[in-house]
Amino acid sequence: QVQVVESGGGLVQEGGSLRLSCTASGLTSDDATMGWFRQLPGKEREGVACVSGSGGGTAYTDSVMGRFTISRDNAKKAVYLQMNKLTPEDTAMYYCASSVYPYCGAYWRAGHNFAFWGQGTQVTISS
């Protein structure tokens, strides 16, 4: 049984930083493609960052480019999202997910290729 668990959310002031962590247990491979997504109530889910299982290539949505960094530690089966220069627009529930494909692909932001999802961790940025 696959279990994805996020942690590290919280309340920070604008301009601050947070580091989200995600662990995935029960996966058949240690290098599954992993992604971070976020969602506000009543809004569509948004792909934030993705790291490919094969080769470790990364992809980001435009609004976080240069501020967020996704990384992974295959030995720990963990994925991280370092978030810097946070703004109130980054406030959302953040979800970690594992894909069944070895690469992020061109349409990773939609999340359709991600089969296993965590429960989410809340990130709130105050102005």
Steps between C-alpha positions, in 0.01 A plus 500: 500500500643835394495778755604858428544736793580871489635717778655840555213735436427794723449873531776734392527866414530626148857466376569205724586140421361154563621153417240235433586133529330197353563134561354223287488144625385189322615606154646232280793720399717747686511749214136567420417834346370726776313826494377779724159653441295764679137590525286769653137429600280539195798526269654255257799300608827642369819314424788672679809288438597159370813287515539213258583156627725435203788745490362732765397776264283770655213717385321793660195707442592851391385678815750316721796489262811628673336492845418132555732203467392137488749232599500135594688250707438157351666320790247656737216480246449867570425809293541857615369837392711794611287813474664842522376855460149389587205726421136487612421358155687186602247431774336163432478139600805328356485140386773254413432233241671205334472433129488168319719641224881537503492860380304812587391544139346800334167483684613430855327812631159343448590222741327228303812280490534504878336199658583538869430813701563617852252673728663838461674754720373856542722792409386847602689817419411818686557844351 
